Short mmCIF file of C-alpha atoms in Angstrom, two decimals:
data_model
loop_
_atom_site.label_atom_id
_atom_site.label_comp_id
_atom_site.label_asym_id
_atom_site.label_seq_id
_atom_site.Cartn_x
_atom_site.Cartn_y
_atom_site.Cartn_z
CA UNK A 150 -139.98 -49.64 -98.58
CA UNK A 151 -143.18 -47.71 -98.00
CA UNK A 152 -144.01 -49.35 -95.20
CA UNK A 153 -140.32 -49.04 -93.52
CA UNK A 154 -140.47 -45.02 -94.27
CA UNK A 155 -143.84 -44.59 -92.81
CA UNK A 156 -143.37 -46.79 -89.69
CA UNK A 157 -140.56 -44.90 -88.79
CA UNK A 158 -142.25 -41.59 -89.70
CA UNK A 159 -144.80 -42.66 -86.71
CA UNK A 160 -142.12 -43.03 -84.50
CA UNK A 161 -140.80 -39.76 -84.87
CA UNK A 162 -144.47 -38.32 -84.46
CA UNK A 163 -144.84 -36.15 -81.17
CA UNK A 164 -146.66 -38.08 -78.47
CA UNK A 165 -149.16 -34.63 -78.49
CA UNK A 166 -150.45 -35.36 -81.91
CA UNK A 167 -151.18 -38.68 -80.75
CA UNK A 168 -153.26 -37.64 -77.77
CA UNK A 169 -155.33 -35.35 -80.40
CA UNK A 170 -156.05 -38.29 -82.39
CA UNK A 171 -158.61 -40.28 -80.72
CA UNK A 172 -158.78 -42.90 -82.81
CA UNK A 173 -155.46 -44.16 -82.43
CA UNK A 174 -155.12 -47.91 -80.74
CA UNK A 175 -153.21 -47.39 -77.06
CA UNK A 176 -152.45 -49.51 -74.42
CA UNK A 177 -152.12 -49.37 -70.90
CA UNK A 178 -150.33 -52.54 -70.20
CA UNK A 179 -147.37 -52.65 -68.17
CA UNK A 180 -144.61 -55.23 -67.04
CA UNK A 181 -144.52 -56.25 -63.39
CA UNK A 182 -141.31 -55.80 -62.94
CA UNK A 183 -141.51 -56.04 -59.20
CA UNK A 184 -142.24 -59.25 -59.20
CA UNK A 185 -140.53 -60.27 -62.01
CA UNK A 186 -137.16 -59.74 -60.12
CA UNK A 187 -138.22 -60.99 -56.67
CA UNK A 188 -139.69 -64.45 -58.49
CA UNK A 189 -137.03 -65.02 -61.21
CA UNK A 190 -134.79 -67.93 -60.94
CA UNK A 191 -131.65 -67.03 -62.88
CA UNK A 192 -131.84 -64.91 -65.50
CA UNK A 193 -135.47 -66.05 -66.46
CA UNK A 194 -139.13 -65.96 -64.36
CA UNK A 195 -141.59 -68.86 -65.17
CA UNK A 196 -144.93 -69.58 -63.90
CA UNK A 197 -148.54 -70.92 -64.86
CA UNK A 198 -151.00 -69.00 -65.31
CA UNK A 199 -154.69 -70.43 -65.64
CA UNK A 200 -155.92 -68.37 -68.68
CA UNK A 201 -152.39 -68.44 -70.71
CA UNK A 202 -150.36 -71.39 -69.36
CA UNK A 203 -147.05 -71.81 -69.09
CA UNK A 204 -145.46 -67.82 -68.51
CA UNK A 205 -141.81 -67.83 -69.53
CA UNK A 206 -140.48 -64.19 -68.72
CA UNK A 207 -136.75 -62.26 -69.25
CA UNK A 208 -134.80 -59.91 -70.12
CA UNK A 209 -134.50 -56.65 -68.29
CA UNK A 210 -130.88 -56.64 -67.36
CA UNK A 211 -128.05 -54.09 -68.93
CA UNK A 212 -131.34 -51.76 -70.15
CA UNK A 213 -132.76 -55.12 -72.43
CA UNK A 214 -136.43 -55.42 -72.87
CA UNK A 215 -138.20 -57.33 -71.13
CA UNK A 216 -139.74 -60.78 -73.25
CA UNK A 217 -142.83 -62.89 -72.30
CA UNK A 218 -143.80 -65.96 -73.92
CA UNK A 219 -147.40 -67.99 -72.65
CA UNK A 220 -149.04 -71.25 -74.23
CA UNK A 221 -151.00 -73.87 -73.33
CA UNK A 222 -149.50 -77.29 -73.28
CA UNK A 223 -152.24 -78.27 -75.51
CA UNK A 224 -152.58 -75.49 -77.67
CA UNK A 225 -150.99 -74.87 -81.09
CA UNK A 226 -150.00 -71.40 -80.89
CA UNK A 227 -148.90 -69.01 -77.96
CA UNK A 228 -148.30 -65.04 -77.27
CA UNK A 229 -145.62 -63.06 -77.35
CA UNK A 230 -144.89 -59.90 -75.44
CA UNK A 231 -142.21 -57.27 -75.32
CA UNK A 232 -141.94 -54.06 -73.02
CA UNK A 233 -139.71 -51.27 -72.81
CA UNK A 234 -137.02 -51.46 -70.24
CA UNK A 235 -137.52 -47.42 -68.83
CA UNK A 236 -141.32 -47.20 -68.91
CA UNK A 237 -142.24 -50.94 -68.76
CA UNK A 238 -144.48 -50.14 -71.31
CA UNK A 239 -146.02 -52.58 -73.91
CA UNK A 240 -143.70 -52.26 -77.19
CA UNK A 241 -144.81 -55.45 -79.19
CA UNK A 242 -147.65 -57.84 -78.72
CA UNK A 243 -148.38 -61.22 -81.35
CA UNK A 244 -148.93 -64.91 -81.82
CA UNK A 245 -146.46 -67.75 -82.72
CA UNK A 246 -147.26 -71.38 -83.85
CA UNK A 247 -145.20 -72.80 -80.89
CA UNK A 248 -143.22 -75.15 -83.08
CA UNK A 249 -141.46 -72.31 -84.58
CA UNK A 250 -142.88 -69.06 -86.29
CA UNK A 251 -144.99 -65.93 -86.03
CA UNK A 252 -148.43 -65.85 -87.10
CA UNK A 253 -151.12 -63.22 -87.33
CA UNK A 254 -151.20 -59.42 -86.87
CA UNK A 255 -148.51 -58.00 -84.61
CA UNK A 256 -148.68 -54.57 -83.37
CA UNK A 257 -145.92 -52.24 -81.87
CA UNK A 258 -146.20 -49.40 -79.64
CA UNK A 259 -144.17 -46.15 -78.77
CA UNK A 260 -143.19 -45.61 -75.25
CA UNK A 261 -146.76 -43.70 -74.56
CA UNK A 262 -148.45 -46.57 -75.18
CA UNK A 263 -149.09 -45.58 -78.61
CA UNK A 264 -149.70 -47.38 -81.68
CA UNK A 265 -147.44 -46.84 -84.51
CA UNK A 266 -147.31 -50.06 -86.73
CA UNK A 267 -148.83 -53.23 -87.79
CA UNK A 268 -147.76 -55.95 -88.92
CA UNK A 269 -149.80 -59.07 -90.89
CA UNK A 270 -147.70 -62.06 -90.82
CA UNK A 271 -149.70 -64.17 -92.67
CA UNK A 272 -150.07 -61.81 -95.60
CA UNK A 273 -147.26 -63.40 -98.01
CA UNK A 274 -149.16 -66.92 -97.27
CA UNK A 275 -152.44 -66.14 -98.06
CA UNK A 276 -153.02 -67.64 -100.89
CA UNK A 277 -151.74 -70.89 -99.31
CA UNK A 278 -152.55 -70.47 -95.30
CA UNK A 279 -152.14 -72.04 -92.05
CA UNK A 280 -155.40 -74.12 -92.43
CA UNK A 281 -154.46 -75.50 -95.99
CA UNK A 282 -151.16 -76.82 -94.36
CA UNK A 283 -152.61 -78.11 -90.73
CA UNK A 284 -155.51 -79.97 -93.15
CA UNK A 285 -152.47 -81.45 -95.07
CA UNK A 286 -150.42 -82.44 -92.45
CA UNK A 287 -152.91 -84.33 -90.44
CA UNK A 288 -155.12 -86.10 -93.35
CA UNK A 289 -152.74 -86.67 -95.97
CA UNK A 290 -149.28 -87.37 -94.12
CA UNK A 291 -151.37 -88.33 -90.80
CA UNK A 292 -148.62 -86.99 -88.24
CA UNK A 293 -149.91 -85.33 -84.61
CA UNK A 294 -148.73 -81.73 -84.59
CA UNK A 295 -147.88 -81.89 -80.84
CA UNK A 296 -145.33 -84.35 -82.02
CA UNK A 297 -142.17 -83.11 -81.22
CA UNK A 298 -140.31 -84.75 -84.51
CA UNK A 299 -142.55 -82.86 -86.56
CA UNK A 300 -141.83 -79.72 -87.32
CA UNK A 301 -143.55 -76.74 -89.72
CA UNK A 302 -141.47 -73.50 -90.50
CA UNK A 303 -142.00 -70.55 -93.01
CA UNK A 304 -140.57 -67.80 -94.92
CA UNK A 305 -140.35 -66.06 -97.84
CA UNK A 306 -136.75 -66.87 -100.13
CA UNK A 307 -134.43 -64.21 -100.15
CA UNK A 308 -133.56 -65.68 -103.83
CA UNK A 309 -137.04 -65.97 -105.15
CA UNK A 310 -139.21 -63.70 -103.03
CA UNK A 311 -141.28 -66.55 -102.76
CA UNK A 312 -143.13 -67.77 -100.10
CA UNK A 313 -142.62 -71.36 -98.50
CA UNK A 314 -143.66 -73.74 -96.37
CA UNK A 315 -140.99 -76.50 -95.01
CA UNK A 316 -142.55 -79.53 -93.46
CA UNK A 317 -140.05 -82.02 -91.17
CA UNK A 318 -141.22 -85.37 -89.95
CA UNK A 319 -138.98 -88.06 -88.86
CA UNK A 320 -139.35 -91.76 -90.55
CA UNK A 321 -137.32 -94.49 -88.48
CA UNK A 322 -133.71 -93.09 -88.89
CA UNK A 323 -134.37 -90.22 -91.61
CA UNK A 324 -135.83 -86.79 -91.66
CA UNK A 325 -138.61 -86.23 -94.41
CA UNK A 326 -139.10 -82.56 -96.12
CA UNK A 327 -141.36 -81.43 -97.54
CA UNK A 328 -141.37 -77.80 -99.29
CA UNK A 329 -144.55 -76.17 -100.46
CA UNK A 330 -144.91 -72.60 -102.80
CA UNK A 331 -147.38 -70.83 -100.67
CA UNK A 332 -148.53 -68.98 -103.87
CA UNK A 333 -149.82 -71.65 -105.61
CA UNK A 334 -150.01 -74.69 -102.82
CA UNK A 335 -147.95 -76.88 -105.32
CA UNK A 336 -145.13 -79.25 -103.57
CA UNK A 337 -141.89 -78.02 -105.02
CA UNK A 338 -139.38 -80.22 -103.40
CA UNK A 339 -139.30 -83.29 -101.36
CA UNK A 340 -136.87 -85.54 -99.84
CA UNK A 341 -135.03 -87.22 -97.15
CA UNK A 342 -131.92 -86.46 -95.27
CA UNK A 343 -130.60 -89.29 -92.60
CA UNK A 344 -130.72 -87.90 -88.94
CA UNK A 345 -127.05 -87.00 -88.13
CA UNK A 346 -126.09 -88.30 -84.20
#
């Protein structure tokens, strides 16, 4: 609750008492939306880029923000960008495990270019990280993580304010779980479920 009523007491801080600050964090870093909107195909603009990958870019219309997603084809984990529709302006910058969920320190900006919040992903997990589960999922159930039947999520139970970790691999016509208490790294439930067609 702290963290919700200070965040949004940066928000409503002046720009001015930003600027007097020097150590706040600011970026510069704006969208191109030029080129967005003369490349896009659709609603969505996609390109490779040789030091991110694959660039898949929308949003924009009906005063949306903008949305950028780049990852390497072999790489694990990709970034995510948002910008402000009237300034163009970075507004949120982080990593995501591509397979499905955020990882890391996000940050998010004001309109100046300001930084006003920051966010550790990984913080509920530490006791139980990334590495603990990518070392179990390749030695001990031996499955590639590129695989696209395998699949890793997270988050923290609304019911137990605990956090988990879900594995999903797929064994001939059945999907395997696998749920781990990313407190204490102990396997609390696992099972299979037959792949519905």
């Amino acid at each position: 609750m702290l963290m919700i009523i200070s965040s949004c007491k940066a928000q409503n801080t002046d720009s001015n008492d930003f600027k007097k600050n020097k150590k706040i964090e600011r970026t510069t870093e704006k969208f191109d939306s030029w080129t967005y909107y003369t490349q896009r195909q659709g609603s969505e603009y996609v390109f490779e880029d040789h030091l991110r990958g694959k660039v898949r870019q929308f949003g924009g219309d009906n005063g949306s923000e903008f949305v950028e997603y780049a990852r390497k084809n072999n790489e694990l984990y990709g970034s995510y960008k948002e910008f402000y529709n009237k300034t163009k302006t970075l507004k949120k910058i982080g990593r995501y495990y591509y397979n499905k969920f955020s990882i890391g320190i996000w940050k998010l900006y004001n309109e100046d270019g300001y930084l006003i919040e920051t966010i550790d992903k990984d913080f509920p997990y530490k006791n139980y990280p990334w590495e603990k589960v990518e070392k179990f999922v390749k030695e001990e159930l031996k499955l590639d993580l590129f695989d696209k039947n395998v699949s890793i999520r997270r988050y923290v139970s609304d019911k137990t304010n605990i956090p988990v970790w879900i594995i999903h691999y797929k064994v001939g016509s059945n999907i395997v779980f696998i749920k781990i208490n990313a407190n204490t790294g102990e396997i609390i439930k696992k099972g299979t479920n037959p792949i519905i067609k």
